[in-house]
Amino acid sequence: MKGVKELKARLSSVGNIRKVTSTMELVAGAKMKKLQERAMATRPYAQAIRAMMGQVAQFAPGEVSPLLRQPDQVSRECVIVIAADKGLCGAFNTNVFRKAMEYIRRRMDEGVEVSVYTFGNRSEKFFAKVKMPFVGKLEEKLEGVGYRRVAATMRSLSEDFVSDRFQRISLVRTELVSAARFEPSIQTVLPFTAEAMKGDESEVDRNFDLDYLMEPSPKVILERLIPKTLEMSLLSAVHESLAAEFAARRIAMKNATDSATEMIDELRMEYNKARQAGITGELLEITAGAEALKG
């Protein structure tokens, strides 16, 4: 049995850890609620514009916009990977990286040269470790990134697609299903097609199942709206990933706090046993000494 002093020190240490994890749980929960509201506010608009533009793209000829061009062969592909800036969020980052690497390996086996564009500090470190070629990385922290920075990134990648540097651009991110459920997913960003938009299944898709008369012209409309659609979709993906990250961190910190509480209960029981054993030993020594003096 461990000594009383050692057990007391461990109790103090685990108690301090529980305070930290409990505080982090509260902070993550507050941020999650705020980010979830922002993600939910962005999602309907992003879904609506993606669904509408997917239908428009279906009826528009490919030569109207270079972003609608279907490559004869995909030899180079860029994969955007959105992860977290920090750890302590359970398997959140691991699940994203596993999904991304499964997709990347499959594409490389098909003879495609793959490069990555990373969002989040953890994403950058992971792909640097596995020595994947980089197209670029988002320098800002995800919590502070705004529409302008995301739009600039999307414009740069769109230019790479138009210049044929890449024949496909894909996105790996975490989709927020609910406050307790979030799943990594993959979608095609470019080329912009109706098939690429089919993941947004909602009433919007059915309502926009129409033929379109475009004024002033399909070229002018699509040249302006497709880039905006791509920018809004990427911003929505960042918001959802952030909300899912803090939801995962809240759950991870709650589990850590619960584990610390269980450990404290076990240590306290062991401490009380050790303390009682010490007291009993001292009483036996006193009794033995008194008996020796009598004899």
PDB file of N, CA, C and O in Angstrom, residues 139-207:
ATOM      1  N   GLU A 139      -3.067  30.549 -42.837  1.00  0.00           N
ATOM      2  CA  GLU A 139      -2.185  31.058 -41.779  1.00  0.00           C
ATOM      3  C   GLU A 139      -2.963  31.432 -40.520  1.00  0.00           C
ATOM      4  O   GLU A 139      -2.468  31.271 -39.411  1.00  0.00           O
ATOM      5  N   GLU A 140      -4.192  31.946 -40.686  1.00  0.00           N
ATOM      6  CA  GLU A 140      -4.971  32.409 -39.538  1.00  0.00           C
ATOM      7  C   GLU A 140      -5.536  31.247 -38.724  1.00  0.00           C
ATOM      8  O   GLU A 140      -5.686  30.134 -39.212  1.00  0.00           O
ATOM      9  N   LYS A 141      -5.858  31.529 -37.473  1.00  0.00           N
ATOM     10  CA  LYS A 141      -6.569  30.576 -36.642  1.00  0.00           C
ATOM     11  C   LYS A 141      -7.990  30.445 -37.173  1.00  0.00           C
ATOM     12  O   LYS A 141      -8.610  31.431 -37.587  1.00  0.00           O
ATOM     13  N   LEU A 142      -8.520  29.236 -37.136  1.00  0.00           N
ATOM     14  CA  LEU A 142      -9.842  28.993 -37.704  1.00  0.00           C
ATOM     15  C   LEU A 142     -10.933  29.805 -37.004  1.00  0.00           C
ATOM     16  O   LEU A 142     -11.890  30.235 -37.642  1.00  0.00           O
ATOM     17  N   GLU A 143     -10.800  30.005 -35.690  1.00  0.00           N
ATOM     18  CA  GLU A 143     -11.818  30.763 -34.950  1.00  0.00           C
ATOM     19  C   GLU A 143     -11.935  32.197 -35.450  1.00  0.00           C
ATOM     20  O   GLU A 143     -13.008  32.801 -35.385  1.00  0.00           O
ATOM     21  N   GLY A 144     -10.837  32.744 -35.930  1.00  0.00           N
ATOM     22  CA  GLY A 144     -10.854  34.141 -36.347  1.00  0.00           C
ATOM     23  C   GLY A 144     -10.992  34.347 -37.843  1.00  0.00           C
ATOM     24  O   GLY A 144     -11.073  35.492 -38.301  1.00  0.00           O
ATOM     25  N   VAL A 145     -11.027  33.277 -38.613  1.00  0.00           N
ATOM     26  CA  VAL A 145     -11.064  33.428 -40.065  1.00  0.00           C
ATOM     27  C   VAL A 145     -12.442  33.920 -40.509  1.00  0.00           C
ATOM     28  O   VAL A 145     -13.472  33.517 -39.965  1.00  0.00           O
ATOM     29  N   GLY A 146     -12.441  34.834 -41.475  1.00  0.00           N
ATOM     30  CA  GLY A 146     -13.694  35.399 -41.972  1.00  0.00           C
ATOM     31  C   GLY A 146     -13.913  35.116 -43.442  1.00  0.00           C
ATOM     32  O   GLY A 146     -13.127  34.401 -44.089  1.00  0.00           O
ATOM     33  N   TYR A 147     -14.964  35.684 -43.968  1.00  0.00           N
ATOM     34  CA  TYR A 147     -15.350  35.418 -45.354  1.00  0.00           C
ATOM     35  C   TYR A 147     -14.262  35.853 -46.337  1.00  0.00           C
ATOM     36  O   TYR A 147     -13.977  35.137 -47.300  1.00  0.00           O
ATOM     37  N   ARG A 148     -13.649  36.992 -46.106  1.00  0.00           N
ATOM     38  CA  ARG A 148     -12.670  37.509 -47.063  1.00  0.00           C
ATOM     39  C   ARG A 148     -11.492  36.558 -47.233  1.00  0.00           C
ATOM     40  O   ARG A 148     -11.026  36.320 -48.357  1.00  0.00           O
ATOM     41  N   ARG A 149     -10.990  36.016 -46.117  1.00  0.00           N
ATOM     42  CA  ARG A 149      -9.836  35.113 -46.195  1.00  0.00           C
ATOM     43  C   ARG A 149     -10.216  33.813 -46.890  1.00  0.00           C
ATOM     44  O   ARG A 149      -9.453  33.288 -47.717  1.00  0.00           O
ATOM     45  N   VAL A 150     -11.390  33.281 -46.563  1.00  0.00           N
ATOM     46  CA  VAL A 150     -11.854  32.050 -47.206  1.00  0.00           C
ATOM     47  C   VAL A 150     -12.077  32.291 -48.695  1.00  0.00           C
ATOM     48  O   VAL A 150     -11.717  31.465 -49.539  1.00  0.00           O
ATOM     49  N   ALA A 151     -12.675  33.432 -49.032  1.00  0.00           N
ATOM     50  CA  ALA A 151     -12.935  33.755 -50.432  1.00  0.00           C
ATOM     51  C   ALA A 151     -11.632  33.875 -51.220  1.00  0.00           C
ATOM     52  O   ALA A 151     -11.539  33.401 -52.363  1.00  0.00           O
ATOM     53  N   ALA A 152     -10.613  34.490 -50.610  1.00  0.00           N
ATOM     54  CA  ALA A 152      -9.316  34.628 -51.286  1.00  0.00           C
ATOM     55  C   ALA A 152      -8.694  33.261 -51.553  1.00  0.00           C
ATOM     56  O   ALA A 152      -8.118  33.015 -52.625  1.00  0.00           O
ATOM     57  N   THR A 153      -8.802  32.350 -50.583  1.00  0.00           N
ATOM     58  CA  THR A 153      -8.284  30.992 -50.758  1.00  0.00           C
ATOM     59  C   THR A 153      -9.016  30.276 -51.885  1.00  0.00           C
ATOM     60  O   THR A 153      -8.389  29.626 -52.730  1.00  0.00           O
ATOM     61  N   MET A 154     -10.341  30.415 -51.909  1.00  0.00           N
ATOM     62  CA  MET A 154     -11.132  29.736 -52.934  1.00  0.00           C
ATOM     63  C   MET A 154     -10.840  30.307 -54.319  1.00  0.00           C
ATOM     64  O   MET A 154     -10.764  29.559 -55.305  1.00  0.00           O
ATOM     65  N   ARG A 155     -10.636  31.603 -54.404  1.00  0.00           N
ATOM     66  CA  ARG A 155     -10.303  32.211 -55.702  1.00  0.00           C
ATOM     67  C   ARG A 155      -8.960  31.700 -56.204  1.00  0.00           C
ATOM     68  O   ARG A 155      -8.791  31.414 -57.397  1.00  0.00           O
ATOM     69  N   SER A 156      -7.986  31.593 -55.300  1.00  0.00           N
ATOM     70  CA  SER A 156      -6.664  31.095 -55.682  1.00  0.00           C
ATOM     71  C   SER A 156      -6.744  29.658 -56.202  1.00  0.00           C
ATOM     72  O   SER A 156      -6.137  29.326 -57.236  1.00  0.00           O
ATOM     73  N   LEU A 157      -7.497  28.809 -55.500  1.00  0.00           N
ATOM     74  CA  LEU A 157      -7.636  27.422 -55.931  1.00  0.00           C
ATOM     75  C   LEU A 157      -8.420  27.319 -57.235  1.00  0.00           C
ATOM     76  O   LEU A 157      -8.127  26.462 -58.081  1.00  0.00           O
ATOM     77  N   SER A 158      -9.393  28.202 -57.420  1.00  0.00           N
ATOM     78  CA  SER A 158     -10.159  28.209 -58.672  1.00  0.00           C
ATOM     79  C   SER A 158      -9.265  28.582 -59.852  1.00  0.00           C
ATOM     80  O   SER A 158      -9.383  28.019 -60.949  1.00  0.00           O
ATOM     81  N   GLU A 159      -8.361  29.523 -59.612  1.00  0.00           N
ATOM     82  CA  GLU A 159      -7.404  29.902 -60.661  1.00  0.00           C
ATOM     83  C   GLU A 159      -6.486  28.730 -61.012  1.00  0.00           C
ATOM     84  O   GLU A 159      -6.149  28.519 -62.178  1.00  0.00           O
ATOM     85  N   ASP A 160      -6.098  27.964 -59.991  1.00  0.00           N
ATOM     86  CA  ASP A 160      -5.276  26.781 -60.245  1.00  0.00           C
ATOM     87  C   ASP A 160      -6.046  25.757 -61.087  1.00  0.00           C
ATOM     88  O   ASP A 160      -5.464  25.087 -61.943  1.00  0.00           O
ATOM     89  N   PHE A 161      -7.345  25.650 -60.846  1.00  0.00           N
ATOM     90  CA  PHE A 161      -8.160  24.718 -61.621  1.00  0.00           C
ATOM     91  C   PHE A 161      -8.305  25.210 -63.062  1.00  0.00           C
ATOM     92  O   PHE A 161      -8.152  24.427 -64.012  1.00  0.00           O
ATOM     93  N   VAL A 162      -8.568  26.481 -63.230  1.00  0.00           N
ATOM     94  CA  VAL A 162      -8.756  27.046 -64.573  1.00  0.00           C
ATOM     95  C   VAL A 162      -7.463  26.950 -65.375  1.00  0.00           C
ATOM     96  O   VAL A 162      -7.483  26.669 -66.584  1.00  0.00           O
ATOM     97  N   SER A 163      -6.317  27.158 -64.726  1.00  0.00           N
ATOM     98  CA  SER A 163      -5.024  27.104 -65.418  1.00  0.00           C
ATOM     99  C   SER A 163      -4.550  25.665 -65.644  1.00  0.00           C
ATOM    100  O   SER A 163      -3.458  25.455 -66.168  1.00  0.00           O
ATOM    101  N   ASP A 164      -5.361  24.696 -65.201  1.00  0.00           N
ATOM    102  CA  ASP A 164      -5.074  23.270 -65.381  1.00  0.00           C
ATOM    103  C   ASP A 164      -3.923  22.782 -64.501  1.00  0.00           C
ATOM    104  O   ASP A 164      -3.328  21.742 -64.758  1.00  0.00           O
ATOM    105  N   ARG A 165      -3.621  23.532 -63.461  1.00  0.00           N
ATOM    106  CA  ARG A 165      -2.649  23.028 -62.489  1.00  0.00           C
ATOM    107  C   ARG A 165      -3.229  21.803 -61.770  1.00  0.00           C
ATOM    108  O   ARG A 165      -2.512  20.863 -61.457  1.00  0.00           O
ATOM    109  N   PHE A 166      -4.548  21.877 -61.511  1.00  0.00           N
ATOM    110  CA  PHE A 166      -5.284  20.739 -60.959  1.00  0.00           C
ATOM    111  C   PHE A 166      -6.517  20.495 -61.813  1.00  0.00           C
ATOM    112  O   PHE A 166      -7.154  21.442 -62.282  1.00  0.00           O
ATOM    113  N   GLN A 167      -6.842  19.221 -61.991  1.00  0.00           N
ATOM    114  CA  GLN A 167      -8.048  18.882 -62.733  1.00  0.00           C
ATOM    115  C   GLN A 167      -9.235  18.567 -61.802  1.00  0.00           C
ATOM    116  O   GLN A 167     -10.359  18.417 -62.258  1.00  0.00           O
ATOM    117  N   ARG A 168      -8.955  18.498 -60.504  1.00  0.00           N
ATOM    118  CA  ARG A 168     -10.013  18.287 -59.522  1.00  0.00           C
ATOM    119  C   ARG A 168      -9.572  18.888 -58.187  1.00  0.00           C
ATOM    120  O   ARG A 168      -8.399  18.808 -57.827  1.00  0.00           O
ATOM    121  N   ILE A 169     -10.539  19.466 -57.478  1.00  0.00           N
ATOM    122  CA  ILE A 169     -10.312  19.967 -56.129  1.00  0.00           C
ATOM    123  C   ILE A 169     -11.374  19.354 -55.225  1.00  0.00           C
ATOM    124  O   ILE A 169     -12.576  19.456 -55.503  1.00  0.00           O
ATOM    125  N   SER A 170     -10.932  18.684 -54.161  1.00  0.00           N
ATOM    126  CA  SER A 170     -11.842  18.008 -53.235  1.00  0.00           C
ATOM    127  C   SER A 170     -11.698  18.602 -51.844  1.00  0.00           C
ATOM    128  O   SER A 170     -10.709  19.282 -51.537  1.00  0.00           O
ATOM    129  N   LEU A 171     -12.682  18.326 -51.010  1.00  0.00           N
ATOM    130  CA  LEU A 171     -12.702  18.877 -49.657  1.00  0.00           C
ATOM    131  C   LEU A 171     -13.001  17.764 -48.652  1.00  0.00           C
ATOM    132  O   LEU A 171     -13.968  17.018 -48.814  1.00  0.00           O
ATOM    133  N   VAL A 172     -12.147  17.675 -47.618  1.00  0.00           N
ATOM    134  CA  VAL A 172     -12.382  16.750 -46.502  1.00  0.00           C
ATOM    135  C   VAL A 172     -12.608  17.602 -45.265  1.00  0.00           C
ATOM    136  O   VAL A 172     -11.744  18.393 -44.881  1.00  0.00           O
ATOM    137  N   ARG A 173     -13.760  17.449 -44.660  1.00  0.00           N
ATOM    138  CA  ARG A 173     -14.107  18.249 -43.482  1.00  0.00           C
ATOM    139  C   ARG A 173     -14.996  17.422 -42.558  1.00  0.00           C
ATOM    140  O   ARG A 173     -15.409  16.304 -42.909  1.00  0.00           O
ATOM    141  N   THR A 174     -15.315  17.960 -41.383  1.00  0.00           N
ATOM    142  CA  THR A 174     -16.218  17.293 -40.451  1.00  0.00           C
ATOM    143  C   THR A 174     -17.588  17.940 -40.540  1.00  0.00           C
ATOM    144  O   THR A 174     -17.711  19.164 -40.386  1.00  0.00           O
ATOM    145  N   GLU A 175     -18.579  17.131 -40.804  1.00  0.00           N
ATOM    146  CA  GLU A 175     -19.946  17.625 -40.920  1.00  0.00           C
ATOM    147  C   GLU A 175     -20.650  17.513 -39.567  1.00  0.00           C
ATOM    148  O   GLU A 175     -20.619  16.470 -38.920  1.00  0.00           O
ATOM    149  N   LEU A 176     -21.266  18.588 -39.139  1.00  0.00           N
ATOM    150  CA  LEU A 176     -21.970  18.617 -37.856  1.00  0.00           C
ATOM    151  C   LEU A 176     -23.386  18.081 -38.059  1.00  0.00           C
ATOM    152  O   LEU A 176     -24.234  18.745 -38.640  1.00  0.00           O
ATOM    153  N   VAL A 177     -23.622  16.852 -37.570  1.00  0.00           N
ATOM    154  CA  VAL A 177     -24.947  16.244 -37.676  1.00  0.00           C
ATOM    155  C   VAL A 177     -25.823  16.708 -36.517  1.00  0.00           C
ATOM    156  O   VAL A 177     -26.984  17.059 -36.693  1.00  0.00           O
ATOM    157  N   SER A 178     -25.276  16.689 -35.309  1.00  0.00           N
ATOM    158  CA  SER A 178     -25.957  17.181 -34.115  1.00  0.00           C
ATOM    159  C   SER A 178     -24.891  17.570 -33.102  1.00  0.00           C
ATOM    160  O   SER A 178     -23.693  17.436 -33.373  1.00  0.00           O
ATOM    161  N   ALA A 179     -25.322  18.039 -31.920  1.00  0.00           N
ATOM    162  CA  ALA A 179     -24.360  18.457 -30.895  1.00  0.00           C
ATOM    163  C   ALA A 179     -23.508  17.306 -30.402  1.00  0.00           C
ATOM    164  O   ALA A 179     -22.422  17.509 -29.863  1.00  0.00           O
ATOM    165  N   ALA A 180     -23.990  16.079 -30.582  1.00  0.00           N
ATOM    166  CA  ALA A 180     -23.251  14.908 -30.098  1.00  0.00           C
ATOM    167  C   ALA A 180     -22.799  13.999 -31.244  1.00  0.00           C
ATOM    168  O   ALA A 180     -22.197  12.957 -30.994  1.00  0.00           O
ATOM    169  N   ARG A 181     -23.061  14.386 -32.471  1.00  0.00           N
ATOM    170  CA  ARG A 181     -22.711  13.537 -33.608  1.00  0.00           C
ATOM    171  C   ARG A 181     -22.099  14.380 -34.718  1.00  0.00           C
ATOM    172  O   ARG A 181     -22.686  15.353 -35.165  1.00  0.00           O
ATOM    173  N   PHE A 182     -20.907  13.996 -35.140  1.00  0.00           N
ATOM    174  CA  PHE A 182     -20.199  14.704 -36.204  1.00  0.00           C
ATOM    175  C   PHE A 182     -19.366  13.691 -36.963  1.00  0.00           C
ATOM    176  O   PHE A 182     -18.706  12.850 -36.372  1.00  0.00           O
ATOM    177  N   GLU A 183     -19.409  13.785 -38.273  1.00  0.00           N
ATOM    178  CA  GLU A 183     -18.780  12.771 -39.113  1.00  0.00           C
ATOM    179  C   GLU A 183     -17.927  13.425 -40.193  1.00  0.00           C
ATOM    180  O   GLU A 183     -18.353  14.415 -40.798  1.00  0.00           O
ATOM    181  N   PRO A 184     -16.731  12.895 -40.459  1.00  0.00           N
ATOM    182  CA  PRO A 184     -15.924  13.406 -41.567  1.00  0.00           C
ATOM    183  C   PRO A 184     -16.558  13.046 -42.903  1.00  0.00           C
ATOM    184  O   PRO A 184     -17.155  11.970 -43.044  1.00  0.00           O
ATOM    185  N   SER A 185     -16.471  13.932 -43.866  1.00  0.00           N
ATOM    186  CA  SER A 185     -17.063  13.685 -45.179  1.00  0.00           C
ATOM    187  C   SER A 185     -16.164  14.243 -46.268  1.00  0.00           C
ATOM    188  O   SER A 185     -15.295  15.089 -46.012  1.00  0.00           O
ATOM    189  N   ILE A 186     -16.378  13.772 -47.497  1.00  0.00           N
ATOM    190  CA  ILE A 186     -15.601  14.214 -48.658  1.00  0.00           C
ATOM    191  C   ILE A 186     -16.565  14.707 -49.724  1.00  0.00           C
ATOM    192  O   ILE A 186     -17.610  14.084 -49.960  1.00  0.00           O
ATOM    193  N   GLN A 187     -16.236  15.820 -50.342  1.00  0.00           N
ATOM    194  CA  GLN A 187     -17.055  16.306 -51.447  1.00  0.00           C
ATOM    195  C   GLN A 187     -16.148  16.885 -52.529  1.00  0.00           C
ATOM    196  O   GLN A 187     -15.032  17.331 -52.248  1.00  0.00           O
ATOM    197  N   THR A 188     -16.633  16.875 -53.753  1.00  0.00           N
ATOM    198  CA  THR A 188     -15.913  17.469 -54.871  1.00  0.00           C
ATOM    199  C   THR A 188     -16.268  18.941 -54.956  1.00  0.00           C
ATOM    200  O   THR A 188     -17.451  19.295 -55.017  1.00  0.00           O
ATOM    201  N   VAL A 189     -15.272  19.801 -54.951  1.00  0.00           N
ATOM    202  CA  VAL A 189     -15.493  21.249 -55.049  1.00  0.00           C
ATOM    203  C   VAL A 189     -15.477  21.680 -56.508  1.00  0.00           C
ATOM    204  O   VAL A 189     -16.369  22.380 -56.980  1.00  0.00           O
ATOM    205  N   LEU A 190     -14.457  21.274 -57.230  1.00  0.00           N
ATOM    206  CA  LEU A 190     -14.331  21.550 -58.659  1.00  0.00           C
ATOM    207  C   LEU A 190     -13.892  20.283 -59.379  1.00  0.00           C
ATOM    208  O   LEU A 190     -13.103  19.517 -58.819  1.00  0.00           O
ATOM    209  N   PRO A 191     -14.404  20.023 -60.582  1.00  0.00           N
ATOM    210  CA  PRO A 191     -15.286  20.875 -61.397  1.00  0.00           C
ATOM    211  C   PRO A 191     -16.685  21.003 -60.797  1.00  0.00           C
ATOM    212  O   PRO A 191     -17.174  20.094 -60.135  1.00  0.00           O
ATOM    213  N   PHE A 192     -17.292  22.136 -61.059  1.00  0.00           N
ATOM    214  CA  PHE A 192     -18.614  22.452 -60.534  1.00  0.00           C
ATOM    215  C   PHE A 192     -19.662  21.775 -61.412  1.00  0.00           C
ATOM    216  O   PHE A 192     -19.832  22.119 -62.577  1.00  0.00           O
ATOM    217  N   THR A 193     -20.358  20.803 -60.857  1.00  0.00           N
ATOM    218  CA  THR A 193     -21.371  20.067 -61.618  1.00  0.00           C
ATOM    219  C   THR A 193     -22.602  19.821 -60.755  1.00  0.00           C
ATOM    220  O   THR A 193     -22.573  19.956 -59.538  1.00  0.00           O
ATOM    221  N   ALA A 194     -23.674  19.424 -61.409  1.00  0.00           N
ATOM    222  CA  ALA A 194     -24.891  19.058 -60.675  1.00  0.00           C
ATOM    223  C   ALA A 194     -24.619  17.854 -59.785  1.00  0.00           C
ATOM    224  O   ALA A 194     -25.113  17.760 -58.668  1.00  0.00           O
ATOM    225  N   GLU A 195     -23.800  16.906 -60.274  1.00  0.00           N
ATOM    226  CA  GLU A 195     -23.479  15.707 -59.489  1.00  0.00           C
ATOM    227  C   GLU A 195     -22.696  16.080 -58.234  1.00  0.00           C
ATOM    228  O   GLU A 195     -22.867  15.499 -57.174  1.00  0.00           O
ATOM    229  N   ALA A 196     -21.797  17.071 -58.374  1.00  0.00           N
ATOM    230  CA  ALA A 196     -21.002  17.492 -57.220  1.00  0.00           C
ATOM    231  C   ALA A 196     -21.867  18.144 -56.147  1.00  0.00           C
ATOM    232  O   ALA A 196     -21.522  18.139 -54.972  1.00  0.00           O
ATOM    233  N   MET A 197     -23.025  18.676 -56.560  1.00  0.00           N
ATOM    234  CA  MET A 197     -23.917  19.350 -55.614  1.00  0.00           C
ATOM    235  C   MET A 197     -24.954  18.415 -55.004  1.00  0.00           C
ATOM    236  O   MET A 197     -25.738  18.815 -54.163  1.00  0.00           O
ATOM    237  N   LYS A 198     -25.008  17.159 -55.418  1.00  0.00           N
ATOM    238  CA  LYS A 198     -26.114  16.296 -55.036  1.00  0.00           C
ATOM    239  C   LYS A 198     -26.116  15.929 -53.560  1.00  0.00           C
ATOM    240  O   LYS A 198     -27.097  15.404 -53.053  1.00  0.00           O
ATOM    241  N   GLY A 199     -25.029  16.226 -52.822  1.00  0.00           N
ATOM    242  CA  GLY A 199     -25.013  15.912 -51.399  1.00  0.00           C
ATOM    243  C   GLY A 199     -25.956  16.765 -50.577  1.00  0.00           C
ATOM    244  O   GLY A 199     -26.317  16.418 -49.477  1.00  0.00           O
ATOM    245  N   ASP A 200     -26.398  17.911 -51.102  1.00  0.00           N
ATOM    246  CA  ASP A 200     -27.299  18.788 -50.373  1.00  0.00           C
ATOM    247  C   ASP A 200     -28.739  18.375 -50.624  1.00  0.00           C
ATOM    248  O   ASP A 200     -29.452  18.986 -51.403  1.00  0.00           O
ATOM    249  N   GLU A 201     -29.166  17.320 -49.988  1.00  0.00           N
ATOM    250  CA  GLU A 201     -30.507  16.822 -50.196  1.00  0.00           C
ATOM    251  C   GLU A 201     -31.471  17.540 -49.248  1.00  0.00           C
ATOM    252  O   GLU A 201     -31.415  17.400 -48.052  1.00  0.00           O
ATOM    253  N   SER A 202     -32.371  18.319 -49.812  1.00  0.00           N
ATOM    254  CA  SER A 202     -33.343  19.054 -49.018  1.00  0.00           C
ATOM    255  C   SER A 202     -34.500  19.425 -49.904  1.00  0.00           C
ATOM    256  O   SER A 202     -34.549  19.080 -51.092  1.00  0.00           O
ATOM    257  N   GLU A 203     -35.455  20.150 -49.336  1.00  0.00           N
ATOM    258  CA  GLU A 203     -36.574  20.627 -50.122  1.00  0.00           C
ATOM    259  C   GLU A 203     -36.094  21.543 -51.237  1.00  0.00           C
ATOM    260  O   GLU A 203     -36.706  21.632 -52.289  1.00  0.00           O
ATOM    261  N   VAL A 204     -34.960  22.207 -50.988  1.00  0.00           N
ATOM    262  CA  VAL A 204     -34.426  23.136 -51.972  1.00  0.00           C
ATOM    263  C   VAL A 204     -34.155  22.432 -53.279  1.00  0.00           C
ATOM    264  O   VAL A 204     -34.467  22.921 -54.357  1.00  0.00           O
ATOM    265  N   ASP A 205     -33.577  21.213 -53.235  1.00  0.00           N
ATOM    266  CA  ASP A 205     -33.222  20.490 -54.447  1.00  0.00           C
ATOM    267  C   ASP A 205     -34.455  20.223 -55.302  1.00  0.00           C
ATOM    268  O   ASP A 205     -34.427  20.381 -56.513  1.00  0.00           O
ATOM    269  N   ARG A 206     -35.539  19.817 -54.641  1.00  0.00           N
ATOM    270  CA  ARG A 206     -36.747  19.495 -55.393  1.00  0.00           C
ATOM    271  C   ARG A 206     -37.402  20.757 -55.941  1.00  0.00           C
ATOM    272  O   ARG A 206     -37.925  20.769 -57.049  1.00  0.00           O
ATOM    273  N   ASN A 207     -37.357  21.839 -55.153  1.00  0.00           N
ATOM    274  CA  ASN A 207     -37.979  23.076 -55.602  1.00  0.00           C
ATOM    275  C   ASN A 207     -37.244  23.691 -56.785  1.00  0.00           C
ATOM    276  O   ASN A 207     -37.838  24.410 -57.582  1.00  0.00           O
TER     277      ASN A 207
END
